[in-house]
Amino acid sequence: MTSGEIRKRFLDFFAAREHRVVRSSSLVPANDPTLLFTNAGMNQFKDVFLGRERRDYTRACSSQKCVRAGGKHNDLEQVGRTTRHHTFFEMLGNFSFGDYFKKEAIPWAWELVTKDFAIPREKLYVTVFREDDEAEEIWATSVGVPRQRIFRFDEKDNFWTMGDTGPCGPCSEIHYDLGPKASDLGHTDCQFPCDCGRYVELWNLVFMQFNRDEQGNLSPLPRPSIDTGAGLERFCTVLQGKVSNFDTDLFRPLIKEAADLANVEYGSSHDTDVSLRIIADHARAATFLISDGVLPSNEGRGYVLRLILRRALYHGQTLGLDEPFMFKLAGDVIDNMKGAYPELVETAPHVAKAIKIEEERYATTTRRGLEEMDSAKVYFPSGLYAAFKSVKEAYPRASADLKEVINKRPWPSGLSGAASSQLIGTGLLQLTISNMAKQSNNPFDGQLVAAFKDAWMHPAPEFDGQPRIGGADLFRLHDTFGLRPEFVRDVVRNYGLDIDLEGYNAEMERQRDRARASWKGGARQAPAPAYLVELREDTKFEGYTKTTVPDCRIVAIVHNGAKADHLNPGNIGEIVLDHTPFYGEAGGQVGDVGHLMAPGTTQELAHVTNAYHPVSNLTAHKAVAREALRVGNVVTAVVDAERREAIRRNHTATHLLHAALRKRLGTHVKQAGSLVAPDRLRFDFTHYAALDEQDLLDIEDLVNERILANEVVETKLMDLDAAVSAGAMALFGEKYADKVRVLSINDFSRELCGGTHVSRTGDIGLFKIVSESSVAAGTRRIEAITGAGVLKHLREASETLALLAEALRAKPDDLLQAVEKLTESEKRLRKQLESQQRKQAAAQAGDLVENAVEVKGVRVIAARVEVANRAAMRQMVDNLRPRLGSGVIVLGSVADEKVSLVAAVSKDLTDRLDAGKIAKAAAVIVEGTGGGRKDLAEAGGKNPAKLDEALRAVPSIIEKML
């Protein structure tokens, strides 16, 4: 049975039992900053379970795309090294929202597993929570599972919680016996629940029946629910008769393609197999993440994607794949998965390009970092240390019998007694010594002695555990070469090493300004309890065609987070109406403001400062009461019409902009965020590079062409699947109901949108882009204005031109010529100044050489000079070198309140002195930093007042180095 057939049979089984088949949500969770990625089937139903959202069905099933590679749920380091861990996987699940419970969920699961999938009963085991008598009884009596195959476990294994508080409940699992060949420990006759790998969890049934309060007390939920999860990959392993998920049709085609590209054979060696499995798994994760709008970057989701890609590329490198290859595998992923996820076809070019760009970036940065890693220190528990390169080279060839080496080879002088005992006790160091013993008659002379000389003289602190890369080197590899600790750990673990994460964190703490957090998510602010427990009223929205609606009844008032029956004058609260013209903030569009008026009068009862949705289908009006208001009062709701009209113009313009970007740049462009406000619109989108001036002009023209055409803006209510099939763009990260509003502008734009819009494009007036910038790696931002905003912008630009013309005493039409003339004059004067300074410097050079001081036989010039820039300082250094001959030159100057330093060391002294270290030491005094080559270096500082002090310190800096 193929993976596609298994997925379809699961969904068809529950569809036949009145479940709504719900399409997978994006891997980027919708409106849930507590999650890095969607990691479970229930994520998209979380608000339904919590009571924040209501849907028109109470039973659902899905095959959900999931990623576990960051944050709390992180399987990354295990991927490829086990048979069942993955970064990307599919979670099959069925859900009940207060509908059916255990007595239906358990028999259905058993029926699907044993009848539809025909998995032998004698291969199955069942677990329940230790106190869940009801579940065990259903398994034993209703389903017929022998009680000796039902096992009870405690909270760790069989009790599920959504968080520290909230819905929770026991769970029950179905496990499958893969047989002795699946045992990672070689067990031949172990019994369930041995955790050797033989017995795998197939399906987890969560019985959400309690609510846990802040004191940890459990109380029954009024409407118990069901949340189940079954990994498609594991079902494929069982139903396709495999032991490893990687041997199923989800992975083997990718593994074969990777092996063919690398000209290796899967199954030929353990290390090769691990690398091929990692590549196959990560190709799937990268393809789906990029398709869902994530792009490689240095923080958040983008950082995790970059880590996934670079981990795969590193393992490709170990197989000899030095040219880009992952973008090719992405095409194979899309071919294998497009039947279940047709959106992959549309994003295929975007995915391939994004991966290839990252592969090329890896070739120039990560490879350099891996080379630099060779010099990183490996610290051993005994306090000794050595370069990673020496350990790496010794590891695969080392002899296991160190004692024989010790007996046959004399220890060198200076390495005896306690030192030799320490050396013998260090595992990987033994391998190094053993390897050196094979290569020469005296392994402790020359290279090995030099490698460990510093460690013998200055041992590091002792510690317990594996040998490890030091924290300082970890930080340097990250800060300079972008190699994150997780990546380094994955590389060095192949040589039995670990990393000093504590030391790394200490380095990060000392330089916070250079730190980059990988995830900054936080908890979403919960709505007031009254909305979750007491208020179940839907608010009918009537604002698409109206800004004033009479006879609106106040159905609820929330004051200070609690339900209230009134608001006194001056009180700030939230008012819920039975119907309203106020648009609640959603989809990037800001909420409306306005007034609640006394019926038939101009008396203001409340000033509305915002409208939003605390739970789905309910609109709360944040307001300041002007008069006393009570539940049951009838009011006239009046939206600020002028502000609303400006928002409508900007929202429709946003749709036109999105379409224009896709036509001009390509269909890989996806919305990555937006703001629709009355004064401007902001649109974030996926793209690899900055837009040039011509791109922006072309996009502006495309939008304004549609505005001038005055085309009808059509809205239609459609079924979600029908709308998507008709070509409407569904934005990733957004939640949609089964009935959606489709907004179309001729054949130019078609999107799902619940916002307010103009009726014809001509109502927008004009469209003007005011800025284009980068938000993050792979994400660009355009800010634009429309209508009266454009007119205001043009007037301000005209006024600026007039002021410039007056200042330059030129007509507006002649401004460019006048500026060019002024620029040429400035260049001419600057050249004259630099020429004069060079002459002064040449004249000063003789004096500087005459005043050179001698430090331990080395002539040193350390002087302050008046020059325009560092280039002039370097020129001055070049002029001084032949006059000084052997020696050191350090020059300093101040320009624009900043210090510049240039240091030079003659070639004959570079084995004793380092210009980079001299410049860096002097820069510390002026509160700066610097560095460079041994013969020439530069530095800068931000404290000009201490330049003379820094120059006076140069001789002593040099003296310490000699």
mmCIF file of N, CA, C and O in Angstrom, residues 445-473:
data_model
loop_
_atom_site.group_PDB
_atom_site.id
_atom_site.type_symbol
_atom_site.label_atom_id
_atom_site.label_comp_id
_atom_site.label_asym_id
_atom_site.label_seq_id
_atom_site.Cartn_x
_atom_site.Cartn_y
_atom_site.Cartn_z
ATOM 1 N N ASP A 445 58.211 13.156 19.904
ATOM 2 C CA ASP A 445 59.038 14.257 19.447
ATOM 3 C C ASP A 445 58.277 15.061 18.394
ATOM 4 O O ASP A 445 57.286 14.617 17.832
ATOM 5 N N GLY A 446 58.753 16.218 18.070
ATOM 6 C CA GLY A 446 58.247 16.986 16.939
ATOM 7 C C GLY A 446 56.802 17.411 17.055
ATOM 8 O O GLY A 446 56.402 18.065 18.017
ATOM 9 N N GLN A 447 56.014 16.976 16.081
ATOM 10 C CA GLN A 447 54.662 17.505 15.901
ATOM 11 C C GLN A 447 53.784 17.309 17.130
ATOM 12 O O GLN A 447 53.095 18.224 17.576
ATOM 13 N N LEU A 448 53.778 16.099 17.722
ATOM 14 C CA LEU A 448 52.882 15.833 18.842
ATOM 15 C C LEU A 448 53.273 16.658 20.063
ATOM 16 O O LEU A 448 52.421 17.259 20.728
ATOM 17 N N VAL A 449 54.570 16.694 20.359
ATOM 18 C CA VAL A 449 55.021 17.464 21.508
ATOM 19 C C VAL A 449 54.661 18.931 21.317
ATOM 20 O O VAL A 449 54.175 19.598 22.234
ATOM 21 N N ALA A 450 54.846 19.452 20.080
ATOM 22 C CA ALA A 450 54.497 20.851 19.806
ATOM 23 C C ALA A 450 53.004 21.085 19.969
ATOM 24 O O ALA A 450 52.570 22.123 20.489
ATOM 25 N N ALA A 451 52.203 20.087 19.557
ATOM 26 C CA ALA A 451 50.747 20.256 19.608
ATOM 27 C C ALA A 451 50.237 20.395 21.035
ATOM 28 O O ALA A 451 49.278 21.115 21.297
ATOM 29 N N PHE A 452 50.899 19.702 21.984
ATOM 30 C CA PHE A 452 50.386 19.699 23.352
ATOM 31 C C PHE A 452 51.261 20.479 24.329
ATOM 32 O O PHE A 452 51.005 20.476 25.525
ATOM 33 N N LYS A 453 52.285 21.171 23.809
ATOM 34 C CA LYS A 453 53.222 21.875 24.679
ATOM 35 C C LYS A 453 52.510 22.876 25.578
ATOM 36 O O LYS A 453 52.731 22.918 26.782
ATOM 37 N N ASP A 454 51.636 23.711 24.996
ATOM 38 C CA ASP A 454 50.947 24.723 25.789
ATOM 39 C C ASP A 454 50.078 24.084 26.859
ATOM 40 O O ASP A 454 49.960 24.580 27.980
ATOM 41 N N ALA A 455 49.458 22.963 26.520
ATOM 42 C CA ALA A 455 48.563 22.307 27.474
ATOM 43 C C ALA A 455 49.341 21.753 28.661
ATOM 44 O O ALA A 455 48.861 21.787 29.796
ATOM 45 N N TRP A 456 50.559 21.227 28.406
ATOM 46 C CA TRP A 456 51.341 20.692 29.524
ATOM 47 C C TRP A 456 51.767 21.823 30.454
ATOM 48 O O TRP A 456 51.802 21.687 31.665
ATOM 49 N N MET A 457 52.110 22.975 29.862
ATOM 50 C CA MET A 457 52.608 24.089 30.658
ATOM 51 C C MET A 457 51.479 24.872 31.320
ATOM 52 O O MET A 457 51.633 25.403 32.413
ATOM 53 N N HIS A 458 50.331 24.970 30.616
ATOM 54 C CA HIS A 458 49.196 25.760 31.133
ATOM 55 C C HIS A 458 47.917 24.932 31.023
ATOM 56 O O HIS A 458 47.062 25.208 30.175
ATOM 57 N N PRO A 459 47.768 23.890 31.808
ATOM 58 C CA PRO A 459 46.581 23.036 31.681
ATOM 59 C C PRO A 459 45.287 23.795 31.967
ATOM 60 O O PRO A 459 45.257 24.724 32.760
ATOM 61 N N ALA A 460 44.228 23.388 31.268
ATOM 62 C CA ALA A 460 42.907 23.981 31.483
ATOM 63 C C ALA A 460 42.249 23.326 32.688
ATOM 64 O O ALA A 460 42.690 22.266 33.154
ATOM 65 N N PRO A 461 41.182 23.929 33.215
ATOM 66 C CA PRO A 461 40.475 23.314 34.354
ATOM 67 C C PRO A 461 39.950 21.926 33.995
ATOM 68 O O PRO A 461 39.528 21.678 32.868
ATOM 69 N N GLU A 462 39.980 21.031 34.964
ATOM 70 C CA GLU A 462 39.454 19.691 34.736
ATOM 71 C C GLU A 462 37.932 19.697 34.817
ATOM 72 O O GLU A 462 37.334 20.562 35.434
ATOM 73 N N PHE A 463 37.295 18.727 34.153
ATOM 74 C CA PHE A 463 35.839 18.617 34.163
ATOM 75 C C PHE A 463 35.467 17.163 33.931
ATOM 76 O O PHE A 463 36.317 16.345 33.567
ATOM 77 N N ASP A 464 34.213 16.850 34.127
ATOM 78 C CA ASP A 464 33.714 15.506 33.872
ATOM 79 C C ASP A 464 33.007 15.485 32.521
ATOM 80 O O ASP A 464 32.424 16.472 32.091
ATOM 81 N N GLY A 465 33.036 14.334 31.871
ATOM 82 C CA GLY A 465 32.293 14.189 30.629
ATOM 83 C C GLY A 465 33.193 13.992 29.431
ATOM 84 O O GLY A 465 34.386 13.704 29.547
ATOM 85 N N GLN A 466 32.585 14.139 28.229
ATOM 86 C CA GLN A 466 33.314 13.928 26.979
ATOM 87 C C GLN A 466 34.282 15.075 26.696
ATOM 88 O O GLN A 466 34.053 16.210 27.107
ATOM 89 N N PRO A 467 35.346 14.784 25.943
ATOM 90 C CA PRO A 467 36.168 15.882 25.419
ATOM 91 C C PRO A 467 35.287 16.818 24.596
ATOM 92 O O PRO A 467 34.316 16.380 23.968
ATOM 93 N N ARG A 468 35.628 18.114 24.575
ATOM 94 C CA ARG A 468 34.691 19.045 23.948
ATOM 95 C C ARG A 468 35.403 20.255 23.355
ATOM 96 O O ARG A 468 36.482 20.636 23.783
ATOM 97 N N ILE A 469 34.741 20.837 22.352
ATOM 98 C CA ILE A 469 35.198 22.099 21.771
ATOM 99 C C ILE A 469 34.915 23.213 22.782
ATOM 100 O O ILE A 469 33.822 23.301 23.338
ATOM 101 N N GLY A 470 35.906 24.071 23.012
ATOM 102 C CA GLY A 470 35.767 25.108 24.025
ATOM 103 C C GLY A 470 34.760 26.188 23.675
ATOM 104 O O GLY A 470 34.475 26.453 22.498
ATOM 105 N N GLY A 471 34.219 26.826 24.708
ATOM 106 C CA GLY A 471 33.199 27.849 24.523
ATOM 107 C C GLY A 471 33.682 29.055 23.749
ATOM 108 O O GLY A 471 32.941 29.625 22.936
ATOM 109 N N ALA A 472 34.939 29.467 23.970
ATOM 110 C CA ALA A 472 35.467 30.640 23.264
ATOM 111 C C ALA A 472 35.545 30.376 21.767
ATOM 112 O O ALA A 472 35.183 31.231 20.946
ATOM 113 N N ASP A 473 36.004 29.167 21.400
ATOM 114 C CA ASP A 473 36.064 28.825 19.975
ATOM 115 C C ASP A 473 34.671 28.673 19.390
ATOM 116 O O ASP A 473 34.424 29.043 18.235
#
